[in-house]
Tab-separated table of C-alpha atoms in Angstrom:
chain	number	residue	atom	x	y	z
L	492	MET	CA	-58.738	54.115	27.009
L	493	VAL	CA	-55.512	55.877	25.959
L	494	ARG	CA	-51.825	55.037	26.007
L	495	ALA	CA	-50.068	57.230	28.570
L	496	VAL	CA	-46.331	57.628	29.175
L	497	CYS	CA	-45.040	57.679	32.755
L	498	SER	CA	-43.289	60.934	33.636
L	499	HIS	CA	-40.835	59.032	35.828
L	500	CYS	CA	-39.767	55.893	33.932
L	501	SER	CA	-41.110	56.719	30.426
L	502	GLN	CA	-42.923	53.377	30.162
L	503	GLU	CA	-46.239	53.377	28.290
L	504	SER	CA	-49.451	51.963	29.783
L	505	PRO	CA	-53.180	51.828	28.916
L	506	VAL	CA	-55.159	54.292	31.055
L	507	GLU	CA	-58.903	54.829	31.331
L	508	THR	CA	-60.133	58.336	30.513
L	509	TYR	CA	-63.569	59.983	30.445
L	510	GLN	CA	-64.693	62.091	27.493
L	511	SER	CA	-67.738	63.041	29.566
L	512	ILE	CA	-68.249	63.025	33.336
L	513	ASN	CA	-71.934	63.280	34.223
L	514	VAL	CA	-72.274	62.999	37.997
L	515	GLY	CA	-76.046	62.900	37.656
L	516	LEU	CA	-75.801	59.634	35.734
L	517	ASP	CA	-72.669	58.374	37.520
L	518	PRO	CA	-72.698	59.854	41.063
L	519	GLU	CA	-69.915	57.492	42.155
L	520	LEU	CA	-67.511	59.589	40.058
L	521	LEU	CA	-68.099	62.771	42.099
L	522	PRO	CA	-65.877	61.861	45.104
L	523	ARG	CA	-63.092	60.865	42.699
L	524	VAL	CA	-63.384	64.197	40.898
L	525	LYS	CA	-63.379	66.163	44.158
L	526	ASP	CA	-60.224	64.481	45.472
L	527	GLY	CA	-58.588	64.433	42.016
L	528	SER	CA	-58.051	60.675	41.971
L	529	LEU	CA	-60.090	60.270	38.758
L	530	PHE	CA	-57.298	62.054	36.882
L	531	VAL	CA	-54.320	60.279	38.464
L	532	TRP	CA	-52.898	56.946	37.337
L	533	GLU	CA	-50.243	54.788	38.948
L	534	CYS	CA	-47.522	53.428	36.677
L	535	PRO	CA	-47.487	49.592	36.895
L	536	TYR	CA	-43.748	49.574	36.186
L	537	CYS	CA	-42.346	52.006	38.757
L	538	GLY	CA	-45.323	52.977	40.940
L	539	ALA	CA	-45.091	56.685	40.131
L	540	HIS	CA	-48.320	58.696	40.176
L	541	ASN	CA	-49.066	60.699	37.038
L	542	LEU	CA	-51.633	63.404	36.335
L	543	LEU	CA	-53.670	62.870	33.186
L	544	LYS	CA	-54.263	65.718	30.765
L	545	TYR	CA	-57.035	65.354	28.203
L	546	GLU	CA	-60.244	66.977	27.013
L	547	THR	CA	-63.450	66.238	28.903
L	548	ILE	CA	-66.799	67.772	29.835
L	549	TYR	CA	-67.866	67.707	33.492
L	550	HIS	CA	-71.617	67.950	34.010
L	551	ASP	CA	-73.567	68.305	37.252
L	552	PRO	CA	-77.231	68.544	36.168
L	553	ALA	CA	-78.586	69.054	39.705
L	554	GLY	CA	-76.105	71.823	40.485
L	555	LYS	CA	-76.371	73.304	36.959
L	556	LEU	CA	-72.601	73.287	36.555
L	557	MET	CA	-70.705	72.386	33.405
L	558	ILE	CA	-66.928	72.609	33.058
L	559	TRP	CA	-65.087	72.040	29.817
L	560	ALA	CA	-61.499	70.936	30.358
L	561	CYS	CA	-59.627	71.676	27.158
L	562	PRO	CA	-55.841	71.571	27.669
L	563	SER	CA	-55.072	72.614	24.091
L	564	TRP	CA	-57.436	75.631	24.127
L	565	GLU	CA	-58.614	74.762	20.645
L	566	THR	CA	-61.623	76.296	18.928
L	567	PRO	CA	-64.793	74.953	20.585
L	568	PRO	CA	-66.229	71.858	18.883
L	569	SER	CA	-69.216	72.521	16.609
L	570	GLN	CA	-71.597	70.910	19.105
L	571	ILE	CA	-70.763	73.447	21.842
L	572	GLY	CA	-72.711	76.290	20.187
L	573	PRO	CA	-76.072	74.473	19.981
L	574	MET	CA	-75.492	73.106	23.490
L	575	LEU	CA	-75.413	76.615	24.981
L	576	GLN	CA	-79.042	77.191	24.045
L	577	GLN	CA	-80.030	74.299	26.324
L	578	LEU	CA	-78.002	75.441	29.322
L	579	GLU	CA	-79.852	78.495	30.568
L	580	GLY	CA	-79.196	79.049	34.262
L	581	TYR	CA	-75.987	77.024	34.208
L	582	THR	CA	-72.567	78.080	35.442
L	583	LEU	CA	-70.305	77.367	32.449
L	584	ARG	CA	-66.537	77.353	32.797
L	585	ARG	CA	-63.534	76.444	30.655
L	586	VAL	CA	-60.244	75.292	32.199
L	587	ASP	CA	-56.984	74.006	30.777
L	588	GLU	CA	-55.862	71.702	33.603
L	589	MET	CA	-57.511	68.904	35.552
L	590	GLY	CA	-56.427	70.577	38.795
L	591	ASP	CA	-58.468	73.640	37.795
L	592	LEU	CA	-61.493	71.433	37.079
L	593	VAL	CA	-61.176	69.828	40.514
L	594	GLU	CA	-60.949	73.242	42.174
L	595	LYS	CA	-64.057	74.536	40.360
L	596	VAL	CA	-66.037	71.462	41.440
L	597	ASN	CA	-64.942	71.866	45.063
L	598	ILE	CA	-65.776	75.584	45.101
L	599	HIS	CA	-69.246	74.806	43.760
L	600	ALA	CA	-69.700	71.941	46.251
L	601	ALA	CA	-68.928	74.392	49.081
L	602	SER	CA	-71.731	76.680	47.804
L	603	LEU	CA	-69.196	79.370	46.955
L	604	ASP	CA	-68.743	81.497	43.830
L	605	ASP	CA	-65.569	81.032	41.762
L	606	VAL	CA	-65.419	84.684	40.647
L	607	THR	CA	-65.547	85.806	44.271
L	608	MET	CA	-62.964	83.154	45.122
L	609	GLU	CA	-60.550	84.514	42.497
L	610	MET	CA	-60.950	87.995	43.975
L	611	CYS	CA	-60.402	86.495	47.414
L	612	LYS	CA	-57.161	84.886	46.209
L	613	TRP	CA	-56.053	88.213	44.721
L	614	VAL	CA	-56.556	89.900	48.098
L	615	VAL	CA	-54.717	87.099	49.931
L	616	ARG	CA	-51.766	87.194	47.501
L	617	ARG	CA	-51.407	90.931	48.019
L	618	GLU	CA	-51.425	90.479	51.800
L	619	MET	CA	-48.855	87.678	51.612
L	620	ALA	CA	-46.665	89.635	49.180
L	621	ALA	CA	-46.641	92.606	51.570
L	622	LYS	CA	-44.781	90.354	54.024
L	623	ASP	CA	-42.705	88.451	51.441
L	624	ALA	CA	-42.339	89.745	47.858
L	625	ALA	CA	-41.680	86.193	46.620
L	626	MET	CA	-45.329	85.375	47.346
L	627	ALA	CA	-46.671	87.820	44.750
L	628	ASP	CA	-46.987	85.216	41.991
L	629	ILE	CA	-47.972	82.086	43.905
L	630	ALA	CA	-50.921	80.091	42.587
L	631	LEU	CA	-53.461	79.536	45.342
L	632	LYS	CA	-55.802	76.536	45.040
L	633	PHE	CA	-59.000	76.311	47.055
L	634	LEU	CA	-59.131	73.091	49.087
L	635	ARG	CA	-62.141	73.389	51.384
L	636	THR	CA	-63.866	75.324	54.122
L	637	GLN	CA	-63.458	74.058	57.666
L	638	GLY	CA	-64.799	74.655	61.149
L	639	ALA	CA	-67.921	76.384	62.376
L	640	ASP	CA	-66.627	79.724	61.084
L	641	GLN	CA	-66.087	78.363	57.548
L	642	GLU	CA	-62.390	79.113	57.511
L	643	ILE	CA	-61.058	78.834	53.943
L	644	LEU	CA	-58.047	76.613	53.266
L	645	PHE	CA	-55.763	77.151	50.249
L	646	ALA	CA	-52.803	75.120	48.985
L	647	PHE	CA	-49.819	76.587	47.136
L	648	ALA	CA	-46.384	75.538	45.941
L	649	HIS	CA	-43.371	77.500	47.184
L	650	ASN	CA	-39.652	76.666	47.193
L	651	GLY	CA	-40.379	73.185	45.839
L	652	GLN	CA	-42.814	72.295	48.600
L	653	MET	CA	-46.584	72.272	48.970
L	654	ASN	CA	-47.875	74.605	51.640
L	655	GLN	CA	-51.245	75.595	53.051
L	656	VAL	CA	-52.680	78.839	54.297
L	657	SER	CA	-56.038	79.395	55.996
L	658	ILE	CA	-58.021	82.630	56.097
L	659	GLY	CA	-61.193	83.804	57.770
L	660	PHE	CA	-64.437	83.762	55.820
L	661	ASN	CA	-64.538	87.529	56.247
L	662	VAL	CA	-61.894	87.791	53.499
L	663	TYR	CA	-64.280	86.071	51.089
L	664	GLU	CA	-67.028	88.445	52.200
L	665	ASP	CA	-64.715	91.423	51.609
L	666	ALA	CA	-63.942	90.082	48.122
L	667	SER	CA	-67.664	89.799	47.427
L	668	ALA	CA	-68.099	93.423	48.491
L	669	ILE	CA	-65.338	94.525	46.098
L	670	LEU	CA	-67.092	92.754	43.221
L	671	SER	CA	-70.428	94.343	44.097
L	672	ARG	CA	-68.779	97.732	43.603
L	673	HIS	CA	-67.280	96.669	40.253
L	674	PRO	CA	-70.034	94.995	38.193
L	675	GLY	CA	-67.787	95.014	35.132
L	676	ILE	CA	-65.780	92.170	36.664
L	677	ALA	CA	-67.955	89.376	35.330
L	678	PRO	CA	-67.423	86.272	33.180
L	679	ALA	CA	-68.109	86.412	29.463
L	680	PRO	CA	-71.140	84.510	28.136
L	681	GLY	CA	-70.698	80.818	27.380
L	682	PHE	CA	-67.830	78.702	28.636
L	683	ALA	CA	-65.874	81.458	30.384
L	684	ARG	CA	-62.361	81.270	31.715
L	685	VAL	CA	-62.291	82.467	35.331
L	686	ASP	CA	-58.816	82.388	36.868
L	687	ALA	CA	-56.054	84.675	38.133
L	688	SER	CA	-54.944	85.709	34.616
L	689	TRP	CA	-58.505	86.578	33.630
L	690	LEU	CA	-59.013	88.680	36.755
L	691	GLU	CA	-55.752	90.580	36.267
L	692	THR	CA	-56.960	91.778	32.833
L	693	LEU	CA	-60.009	93.383	34.489
L	694	LEU	CA	-58.379	95.037	37.504
């Protein structure tokens, strides 16, 4: 439990947080992680919804996925090093926002690869920017796949509004082909950061 300040009315309230989220031990938390509601609290004074920002470890033992959300990007705690020796075969990621954690979980739940997804986003941004230069720097967030053809749905903010764009699964397949030709585009060992900024440094 922490004391959180509402971004709208500045009133302080007690809010439940999770230093560790193990969906193997607590499977009821998984739907709340996937829809982001686990990290949102409603202010009892004004009703505003606020996004929490704190350090936590997400662990899916069955899916061999572990995500370390560390907003401050501090030096890894001393227990992280020994932990790595026990996580062979795991996908390990480090993110600095709860929204990024949610996206990683949803990508994994859709049986997709987050490195390929970042390349896919890079391709989509370039295509969108070719039609409108203002789209060059938008931040695309994976939402889900839909339909029999596994169409991919992204959300993005533009001109103060949330928007969505859908693409064919062939774009993801094209992104996978690009990566197969560039094996150097791969996450570092351990809890790797895999996002648009990381990819730009390798292209």
